[in-house]
Short mmCIF file of C-alpha atoms and ligand atoms in Angstrom, two decimals:
data_model
loop_
_atom_site.label_atom_id
_atom_site.label_comp_id
_atom_site.label_asym_id
_atom_site.label_seq_id
_atom_site.Cartn_x
_atom_site.Cartn_y
_atom_site.Cartn_z
CA MET E 1 118.92 158.87 112.46
CA THR E 2 118.21 161.00 109.36
CA THR E 3 119.43 160.49 105.82
CA LYS E 4 120.71 163.18 103.45
CA SER E 5 117.08 163.58 102.34
CA GLN E 6 115.88 163.94 105.96
CA LEU E 7 113.93 160.69 106.06
CA ASP E 8 113.40 159.48 109.60
CA VAL E 9 115.27 156.17 109.74
CA GLN E 10 114.52 154.23 112.90
CA GLN E 11 116.88 151.50 114.07
CA ASP E 12 116.22 148.23 115.90
CA VAL E 13 112.44 148.68 115.92
CA SER E 14 109.89 146.25 117.38
CA LEU E 15 107.55 144.88 114.70
CA GLN E 16 105.08 143.41 117.19
CA ASN E 17 102.52 146.15 116.53
CA PHE E 18 103.12 145.94 112.79
CA ASN E 19 102.06 142.31 112.27
CA THR E 20 98.59 141.06 113.20
CA MET E 21 100.04 137.75 114.46
CA ALA E 22 101.83 139.99 117.02
CA VAL E 23 105.05 138.00 116.93
CA PRO E 24 107.83 139.84 118.76
CA ALA E 25 110.30 140.30 115.87
CA ARG E 26 112.44 143.40 115.32
CA ALA E 27 113.57 145.28 112.22
CA ARG E 28 117.13 146.48 111.80
CA TYR E 29 115.83 149.65 110.11
CA LEU E 30 112.33 151.03 109.58
CA ILE E 31 111.14 154.01 107.53
CA LYS E 32 107.54 155.18 107.19
CA VAL E 33 106.75 156.78 103.84
CA THR E 34 103.76 158.91 102.87
CA THR E 35 104.72 159.97 99.33
CA VAL E 36 106.18 158.27 96.27
CA SER E 37 109.19 160.54 96.50
CA GLU E 38 109.84 159.43 100.11
CA ALA E 39 109.44 155.82 98.99
CA GLN E 40 112.11 156.39 96.32
CA GLN E 41 114.42 157.98 98.90
CA ALA E 42 113.90 155.02 101.24
CA LEU E 43 114.81 152.64 98.42
CA GLU E 44 117.92 154.72 97.76
CA PHE E 45 118.87 154.40 101.45
CA ALA E 46 118.51 150.62 101.14
CA ARG E 47 120.63 150.57 97.99
CA ASP E 48 123.35 152.76 99.54
CA ASN E 49 123.50 150.48 102.57
CA ARG E 50 123.01 147.20 100.65
CA LEU E 51 119.94 146.29 102.66
CA PRO E 52 117.17 143.91 101.66
CA VAL E 53 113.77 145.66 101.59
CA LEU E 54 110.41 144.55 102.94
CA VAL E 55 107.40 146.74 102.09
CA LEU E 56 104.82 146.35 104.84
CA GLY E 57 101.14 147.27 104.94
CA GLU E 58 99.19 146.23 108.01
CA GLY E 59 101.11 142.97 108.43
CA SER E 60 97.92 140.88 108.28
CA ASN E 61 99.43 138.38 105.87
CA THR E 62 103.01 138.39 107.13
CA ILE E 63 104.81 136.09 109.56
CA PHE E 64 108.23 137.05 110.93
CA GLU E 65 110.11 133.85 111.68
CA SER E 66 112.95 135.90 113.17
CA ASP E 67 114.19 139.50 113.26
CA TYR E 68 114.29 141.23 109.86
CA LYS E 69 117.88 142.18 109.11
CA GLY E 70 117.12 144.72 106.42
CA LEU E 71 114.92 147.79 105.92
CA VAL E 72 111.18 147.60 106.57
CA ILE E 73 109.33 150.34 104.67
CA LEU E 74 105.92 151.09 106.12
CA ASN E 75 103.76 152.05 103.16
CA ARG E 76 101.39 154.85 104.10
CA LEU E 77 100.72 156.38 100.63
CA LEU E 78 97.23 157.85 100.79
CA GLY E 79 94.80 159.26 98.20
CA LYS E 80 91.83 158.09 96.14
CA LYS E 81 90.50 159.51 92.91
CA CYS E 82 88.19 158.76 90.02
CA THR E 83 90.39 158.94 86.93
CA ARG E 84 87.69 158.24 84.36
CA ASP E 85 83.93 158.70 84.54
CA ALA E 86 82.18 156.85 81.70
CA PRO E 87 78.40 156.40 81.36
CA ASP E 88 78.46 152.81 82.67
CA HIS E 89 81.69 152.55 84.67
CA VAL E 90 84.44 154.44 86.45
CA LEU E 91 88.15 153.95 86.89
CA VAL E 92 89.16 154.56 90.51
CA SER E 93 92.72 154.70 91.80
CA ALA E 94 93.73 154.29 95.42
CA GLY E 95 97.08 154.95 97.07
CA ALA E 96 98.70 151.76 98.32
CA GLY E 97 98.44 152.93 101.95
CA GLU E 98 94.65 153.29 101.93
CA ASN E 99 92.81 150.90 104.24
CA TRP E 100 91.20 148.23 102.06
CA HIS E 101 87.88 147.98 103.88
CA GLN E 102 87.45 151.76 104.02
CA PHE E 103 88.24 151.98 100.32
CA VAL E 104 85.53 149.41 99.52
CA ASP E 105 83.08 151.42 101.66
CA TYR E 106 84.08 154.63 99.81
CA THR E 107 83.42 153.06 96.40
CA LEU E 108 79.94 152.00 97.49
CA GLN E 109 79.20 155.44 98.90
CA ASN E 110 79.96 156.83 95.44
CA GLY E 111 77.73 154.34 93.63
CA TRP E 112 80.64 152.33 92.18
CA PHE E 113 80.10 148.60 92.41
CA GLY E 114 82.13 145.40 92.22
CA LEU E 115 84.12 145.22 95.45
CA GLN E 116 81.23 144.70 97.91
CA ASN E 117 81.96 140.97 98.53
CA LEU E 118 85.45 141.91 99.69
CA GLY E 119 84.41 144.02 102.69
CA LEU E 120 86.26 143.67 105.99
CA ILE E 121 89.34 141.98 104.56
CA PRO E 122 92.11 143.41 106.75
CA GLY E 123 95.09 145.21 105.26
CA LEU E 124 95.94 147.98 102.84
CA VAL E 125 95.20 148.49 99.14
CA GLY E 126 98.86 147.98 98.14
CA ALA E 127 98.92 144.42 99.47
CA ALA E 128 95.68 143.38 97.78
CA PRO E 129 97.26 142.44 94.40
CA MET E 130 99.96 140.37 96.11
CA GLN E 131 97.74 137.36 96.64
CA ASN E 132 94.79 138.51 94.49
CA ILE E 133 92.65 138.84 97.63
CA GLY E 134 89.37 137.01 97.40
CA ALA E 135 86.27 136.10 99.36
CA TYR E 136 82.69 135.05 98.75
CA GLY E 137 83.19 134.23 95.08
CA VAL E 138 85.00 137.45 94.09
CA GLU E 139 88.69 138.23 93.63
CA ILE E 140 90.32 141.56 92.88
CA ARG E 141 91.40 140.29 89.47
CA ASP E 142 87.72 140.66 88.48
CA THR E 143 87.95 144.48 88.63
CA LEU E 144 91.63 145.44 88.82
CA VAL E 145 92.98 147.21 85.72
CA LEU E 146 96.36 148.62 86.72
CA VAL E 147 99.07 148.31 89.38
CA ASP E 148 101.62 151.14 89.64
CA TYR E 149 104.83 150.26 91.40
CA LEU E 150 108.43 151.22 92.03
CA ASP E 151 111.11 148.78 91.02
CA ILE E 152 112.95 148.20 94.31
CA ALA E 153 116.36 147.77 92.66
CA SER E 154 116.28 150.97 90.59
CA GLY E 155 113.52 153.12 92.16
CA GLU E 156 111.94 153.51 88.69
CA GLN E 157 108.16 153.87 88.33
CA ARG E 158 106.50 151.06 86.37
CA SER E 159 103.00 149.64 85.78
CA LEU E 160 101.36 146.32 85.04
CA ASP E 161 97.90 145.77 83.61
CA ASN E 162 95.59 142.97 84.73
CA SER E 163 97.04 140.29 82.48
CA GLY E 164 100.61 141.29 83.39
CA CYS E 165 99.84 140.57 87.05
CA CYS E 166 99.39 136.82 86.24
CA PHE E 167 96.65 136.48 88.84
CA ALA E 168 95.70 133.03 90.08
CA TYR E 169 94.02 131.63 93.19
CA ARG E 170 95.64 133.60 96.06
CA ASP E 171 98.59 134.26 93.79
CA SER E 172 100.12 136.78 91.40
CA ILE E 173 103.39 137.70 89.70
CA PHE E 174 104.22 139.69 92.87
CA LYS E 175 104.58 136.43 94.80
CA MET E 176 106.34 134.68 91.92
CA SER E 177 108.87 136.20 89.48
CA LEU E 178 108.56 139.72 90.97
CA ALA E 179 108.63 138.57 94.62
CA SER E 180 110.38 141.16 96.83
CA GLN E 181 111.17 143.30 93.76
CA VAL E 182 108.32 145.82 93.80
CA PHE E 183 106.88 148.57 95.95
CA ILE E 184 103.26 148.89 94.84
CA THR E 185 102.27 152.56 95.02
CA SER E 186 98.69 152.58 93.72
CA VAL E 187 96.02 150.30 92.32
CA THR E 188 93.28 151.16 89.79
CA PHE E 189 89.92 149.41 89.53
CA LYS E 190 87.18 149.46 86.89
CA LEU E 191 83.88 149.56 88.75
CA ASN E 192 80.33 149.36 87.52
CA LYS E 193 77.72 152.08 87.83
CA THR E 194 74.98 149.45 87.49
CA PRO E 195 74.29 147.90 90.90
CA ASN E 196 74.91 144.27 89.91
CA VAL E 197 75.67 141.83 92.69
CA ASN E 198 77.54 138.53 92.64
CA LEU E 199 75.80 135.88 94.74
CA SER E 200 77.52 132.89 93.12
CA TYR E 201 78.93 131.86 96.52
CA PRO E 202 76.16 129.66 97.95
CA ALA E 203 76.76 130.57 101.59
CA LEU E 204 76.29 134.24 100.65
CA ALA E 205 73.20 133.64 98.49
CA ALA E 206 71.67 131.74 101.40
CA MET E 207 71.77 134.93 103.49
CA PHE E 208 69.23 136.60 101.23
CA ASN E 209 65.61 136.02 100.51
CA GLU E 210 65.42 134.30 97.11
CA VAL E 211 62.83 136.75 95.78
CA SER E 212 64.31 140.12 96.61
CA LYS E 213 67.52 141.14 94.89
CA PRO E 214 69.89 142.71 97.42
CA THR E 215 71.72 145.94 96.70
CA PRO E 216 75.54 145.97 96.70
CA ARG E 217 75.44 147.84 100.02
CA GLU E 218 73.27 145.09 101.52
CA VAL E 219 75.71 142.45 100.28
CA PHE E 220 78.61 144.41 101.81
CA ASP E 221 76.76 144.73 105.14
CA VAL E 222 75.96 141.00 105.27
CA VAL E 223 79.52 140.02 104.36
CA CYS E 224 80.85 142.25 107.15
CA GLN E 225 78.32 140.91 109.62
CA VAL E 226 79.13 137.26 108.83
CA ARG E 227 82.86 137.89 108.99
CA ARG E 228 82.51 139.62 112.38
CA SER E 229 80.55 136.64 113.73
CA LYS E 230 82.83 133.91 112.32
CA LEU E 231 86.35 135.28 112.37
CA PRO E 232 88.60 136.38 115.21
CA MET E 233 89.48 140.03 114.60
CA PRO E 234 93.24 140.59 114.94
CA ASN E 235 92.77 143.43 117.45
CA ASP E 236 91.02 140.99 119.79
CA ILE E 237 93.07 137.84 119.13
CA PRO E 238 96.30 138.00 117.10
CA ASN E 239 96.01 135.99 113.85
CA ALA E 240 96.80 136.19 110.13
CA GLY E 241 93.49 134.92 108.73
CA SER E 242 93.56 131.61 106.87
CA PHE E 243 96.95 130.11 107.65
CA PHE E 244 96.90 127.62 104.75
CA LYS E 245 95.66 127.82 101.18
CA ASN E 246 92.90 125.46 100.11
CA PRO E 247 94.86 122.73 98.26
CA VAL E 248 93.96 121.74 94.71
CA ILE E 249 94.37 118.02 93.98
CA GLU E 250 93.99 115.83 90.90
CA ARG E 251 90.74 114.10 89.98
CA GLN E 252 92.07 110.61 90.75
CA GLN E 253 93.32 111.51 94.22
CA HIS E 254 90.04 113.28 94.90
CA GLN E 255 88.06 110.18 93.97
CA THR E 256 90.16 108.01 96.30
CA LEU E 257 89.80 110.45 99.19
CA LYS E 258 86.07 110.85 98.61
CA GLU E 259 85.62 107.07 98.82
CA GLN E 260 87.58 107.02 102.07
CA TYR E 261 85.97 110.19 103.52
CA PRO E 262 82.46 110.63 102.05
CA ASP E 263 82.03 113.92 104.01
CA LEU E 264 85.13 115.47 102.43
CA VAL E 265 84.37 119.12 101.47
CA SER E 266 85.62 119.80 97.95
CA PHE E 267 84.81 121.89 94.88
CA ALA E 268 85.45 121.14 91.21
CA VAL E 269 87.89 123.67 89.69
CA ALA E 270 89.52 123.92 86.27
CA ASP E 271 92.59 121.84 87.17
CA GLY E 272 91.07 119.30 89.57
CA PHE E 273 89.35 119.65 92.95
CA LYS E 274 89.85 122.30 95.60
CA LEU E 275 89.65 120.91 99.14
CA ALA E 276 88.51 122.96 102.12
CA ALA E 277 91.73 122.92 104.15
CA GLY E 278 89.71 123.84 107.25
CA TRP E 279 87.76 120.57 106.92
CA LEU E 280 90.95 118.50 106.70
CA ILE E 281 92.43 120.20 109.78
CA GLU E 282 89.23 119.85 111.79
CA TYR E 283 88.70 116.22 110.74
CA ALA E 284 92.28 115.43 111.78
CA GLY E 285 91.43 116.69 115.27
CA TRP E 286 93.44 119.91 115.38
CA LYS E 287 90.62 122.33 116.22
CA ASP E 288 91.40 124.12 119.52
CA GLN E 289 94.72 122.24 119.83
CA GLU E 290 97.63 124.26 121.25
CA PHE E 291 101.41 124.32 121.05
CA ALA E 292 103.65 126.85 122.85
CA GLY E 293 100.73 129.24 123.32
CA VAL E 294 99.74 129.04 119.63
CA ARG E 295 96.33 127.55 118.93
CA VAL E 296 93.97 126.44 116.14
CA HIS E 297 90.90 128.64 116.46
CA GLU E 298 87.98 126.90 118.12
CA GLN E 299 85.47 128.02 115.42
CA GLN E 300 87.66 128.30 112.31
CA ALA E 301 90.17 125.47 111.94
CA LEU E 302 91.90 127.30 109.10
CA VAL E 303 92.88 130.16 111.40
CA ILE E 304 95.88 129.87 113.73
CA ILE E 305 95.68 132.31 116.64
CA ASN E 306 98.53 133.61 118.78
CA PRO E 307 96.91 134.87 122.00
CA GLN E 308 100.14 134.74 124.00
CA LYS E 309 102.12 136.55 121.32
CA SER E 310 104.52 133.63 120.96
CA SER E 311 107.43 133.82 118.53
CA GLY E 312 107.18 133.36 114.78
CA GLN E 313 109.35 130.27 115.12
CA GLU E 314 106.80 128.72 117.50
CA VAL E 315 103.92 129.63 115.17
CA LEU E 316 105.70 127.98 112.26
CA GLU E 317 106.71 124.95 114.30
CA PHE E 318 103.03 124.40 115.13
CA ALA E 319 102.08 124.91 111.47
CA LYS E 320 104.65 122.27 110.47
CA LYS E 321 103.11 119.74 112.86
CA ILE E 322 99.72 120.32 111.23
CA GLN E 323 101.17 120.10 107.71
CA PHE E 324 102.98 116.86 108.60
CA ASP E 325 99.85 115.29 110.08
CA ILE E 326 97.59 116.30 107.18
CA TYR E 327 100.05 114.81 104.73
CA ALA E 328 100.28 111.61 106.77
CA LYS E 329 96.50 111.26 106.99
CA PHE E 330 95.32 112.47 103.57
CA GLY E 331 98.44 112.60 101.38
CA VAL E 332 97.71 116.31 100.83
CA THR E 333 100.28 119.11 101.12
CA LEU E 334 99.10 122.27 102.85
CA GLU E 335 100.83 125.43 101.69
CA ILE E 336 101.18 128.34 104.12
CA GLU E 337 99.23 131.36 102.81
CA PRO E 338 100.93 134.32 104.57
CA ARG E 339 104.38 135.45 103.47
CA VAL E 340 107.10 134.22 105.82
CA TYR E 341 110.21 136.38 106.47
CA ASN E 342 113.41 135.69 108.35
P1 FAD S 1 100.99 142.77 104.68
O1 FAD S 1 100.83 141.62 105.59
O2 FAD S 1 101.57 144.01 105.25
O3 FAD S 1 101.85 142.31 103.43
C1 FAD S 1 101.60 141.08 102.81
C2 FAD S 1 102.64 140.85 101.72
O4 FAD S 1 102.48 141.84 100.72
C3 FAD S 1 104.09 140.99 102.22
O5 FAD S 1 104.87 140.11 101.45
C4 FAD S 1 104.44 142.43 101.89
O6 FAD S 1 105.82 142.62 101.69
C5 FAD S 1 103.67 142.63 100.60
N1 FAD S 1 103.24 144.02 100.43
C6 FAD S 1 102.38 144.70 101.21
N2 FAD S 1 102.19 145.93 100.71
C7 FAD S 1 102.96 146.04 99.61
C8 FAD S 1 103.22 147.07 98.68
N3 FAD S 1 102.64 148.27 98.76
N4 FAD S 1 104.09 146.81 97.67
C9 FAD S 1 104.69 145.61 97.56
N5 FAD S 1 104.50 144.60 98.41
C10 FAD S 1 103.65 144.80 99.43
N6 FAD S 1 92.91 137.51 102.47
C11 FAD S 1 92.07 137.21 101.45
O7 FAD S 1 92.51 137.11 100.30
N7 FAD S 1 90.74 137.02 101.66
C12 FAD S 1 90.18 137.12 102.88
O8 FAD S 1 88.97 136.97 103.03
C13 FAD S 1 91.04 137.41 103.99
N8 FAD S 1 90.55 137.48 105.25
C14 FAD S 1 91.38 137.72 106.29
C15 FAD S 1 90.86 137.77 107.59
C16 FAD S 1 91.67 138.02 108.68
C17 FAD S 1 91.08 138.05 110.06
C18 FAD S 1 93.05 138.27 108.47
C19 FAD S 1 93.94 138.60 109.64
C20 FAD S 1 93.59 138.22 107.19
C21 FAD S 1 92.77 137.94 106.08
N9 FAD S 1 93.26 137.87 104.78
C22 FAD S 1 92.42 137.61 103.73
C23 FAD S 1 94.70 138.08 104.52
C24 FAD S 1 95.09 139.59 104.40
O9 FAD S 1 94.14 140.41 105.01
C25 FAD S 1 95.28 140.04 102.97
O10 FAD S 1 96.26 139.26 102.35
C26 FAD S 1 95.70 141.52 102.87
O11 FAD S 1 95.73 141.92 101.52
C27 FAD S 1 97.04 141.81 103.52
O12 FAD S 1 97.20 143.21 103.60
P2 FAD S 1 98.32 143.85 104.52
O13 FAD S 1 98.40 145.31 104.21
O14 FAD S 1 98.11 143.50 105.93
O15 FAD S 1 99.61 143.09 103.95
P1 NAP S 2 83.14 128.80 104.11
O1 NAP S 2 81.99 129.50 103.47
O2 NAP S 2 82.94 128.10 105.42
O3 NAP S 2 83.75 127.77 103.04
C1 NAP S 2 84.93 127.02 103.35
C2 NAP S 2 85.82 126.98 102.13
O4 NAP S 2 85.10 126.38 101.08
C3 NAP S 2 86.23 128.37 101.67
O5 NAP S 2 87.59 128.46 101.90
C4 NAP S 2 85.85 128.45 100.21
O6 NAP S 2 86.95 128.60 99.32
C5 NAP S 2 85.28 127.09 99.88
N1 NAP S 2 83.98 127.24 99.20
C6 NAP S 2 82.76 127.36 99.78
N2 NAP S 2 81.79 127.38 98.83
C7 NAP S 2 82.42 127.28 97.64
C8 NAP S 2 81.97 127.22 96.30
N3 NAP S 2 80.69 127.22 95.98
N4 NAP S 2 82.87 127.12 95.32
C9 NAP S 2 84.18 127.06 95.61
N5 NAP S 2 84.67 127.11 96.87
C10 NAP S 2 83.80 127.21 97.87
O7 NAP S 2 84.36 129.83 104.26
P2 NAP S 2 84.66 130.90 105.37
O8 NAP S 2 85.82 130.42 106.14
O9 NAP S 2 83.42 131.32 106.08
O10 NAP S 2 85.16 132.13 104.49
C11 NAP S 2 84.27 132.83 103.67
C12 NAP S 2 85.04 133.51 102.56
O11 NAP S 2 85.99 134.43 103.12
C13 NAP S 2 85.83 132.53 101.71
O12 NAP S 2 85.79 132.95 100.37
C14 NAP S 2 87.24 132.65 102.24
O13 NAP S 2 88.22 132.43 101.25
C15 NAP S 2 87.29 134.10 102.73
N6 NAP S 2 88.24 134.21 103.85
C16 NAP S 2 89.57 134.23 103.58
C17 NAP S 2 90.51 134.36 104.59
C18 NAP S 2 91.98 134.45 104.29
O14 NAP S 2 92.75 134.80 105.16
N7 NAP S 2 92.41 134.16 103.10
C19 NAP S 2 90.08 134.46 105.91
C20 NAP S 2 88.72 134.39 106.16
C21 NAP S 2 87.80 134.29 105.12
P3 NAP S 2 87.63 130.03 98.98
O15 NAP S 2 88.50 130.32 100.16
O16 NAP S 2 88.41 129.71 97.75
O17 NAP S 2 86.55 131.03 98.77
#
């Protein structure tokens, strides 16, 4: 089916290859876009047909509970450029459809530093601001300066600077007041020309000899190596990374839990204590447990894997059992990290 603007509109499309959990959902309509103008035309098609819109990257943080009854727009907007070259830093913009890991590699190749701890995070650049992606003590809010987007309702081009994005731990305005209202088209970062590294994450610092200061490229390589050894890669075993956020609890509750469970893994944060959700799940005995073909990963209790490509409903039913049990045992609510659609 083609629209008046000759966009290729596919109907009743399987999304199984477009979500890394590999759940067998379908989309009523799907359009792949490679330019901002095509993205605007796709939004116009949705408006004309009164369809809800879901902008999809690689689907590595998305769970389809059922078929999607609207329009899925596959964002494939490419392009990277240095928009400002100052003596000590650069501003670099990337199209939302660029692969995140390859973009990080590209910045390092050019001698632009700051993203090296975020190597090998799956997904595309356009999804990175959604949950302020983070790993090994770094989040994109540390270097992001601008997000360009299309307003889904009107198709108008708009921008938000860093403070406008309201970044928080695995959160941003794009998951809160602007949820499902934007199509991010490009993201701009301010990167350093001085090869500083951030080894504040103890597990990362421990990988390096205390005397020698690693280069950003070395940090990137080690991060990638550790991730390959610890995490199931979605191409091998379907998964969506950490299934739950690490919960933050109040000081008093933390003290009570710590007395009850002296091994509890927790970290002091501004508003209380962050618990390692993986520890809670493992301690409660869920590691390697299975339901309807869905399983808690045998090495990483925070990762739910879907080797049999079971349905999104089954994945979420299993997640609910875990949430229920963790609440019963520890009085702690686990929040699902990926975005759930039905
Ligand atoms: P998708 O799943 O396609 O989309 C996620 C959400 O963003 C959806 O709501 C979608 O509608 C929205 N979205 C996507 N693109 C756009 C756009 N252009 N405009 C508007 N909305 C958009 N995350 C971390 O933070 N840190 C990690 O270390 C990490 N490790 C992971 C490891 C594994 C093995 C896996 C599978 C996942 C991991 N993740 C991690 C989660 C995931 O990789 C990130 O959230 C990533 O940014 C998702 O990118 P994506 O393109 O796959 O997003
Ligand atoms: P890990 O090092 O085994 O640590 C377990 C948890 O403890 C992590 O979730 C981390 O929180 C927290 N943590 C460890 N040291 C900390 C410190 N000094 N201060 C505050 N928090 C600390 O974790 P891992 O599973 O191997 O993952 C390594 C990194 O990759 C982590 O940053 C993790 O977030 C990231 N990762 C994310 C996903 C995802 O899908 N979101 C998937 C895989 C890996 P944080 O998560 O807040 O860092």
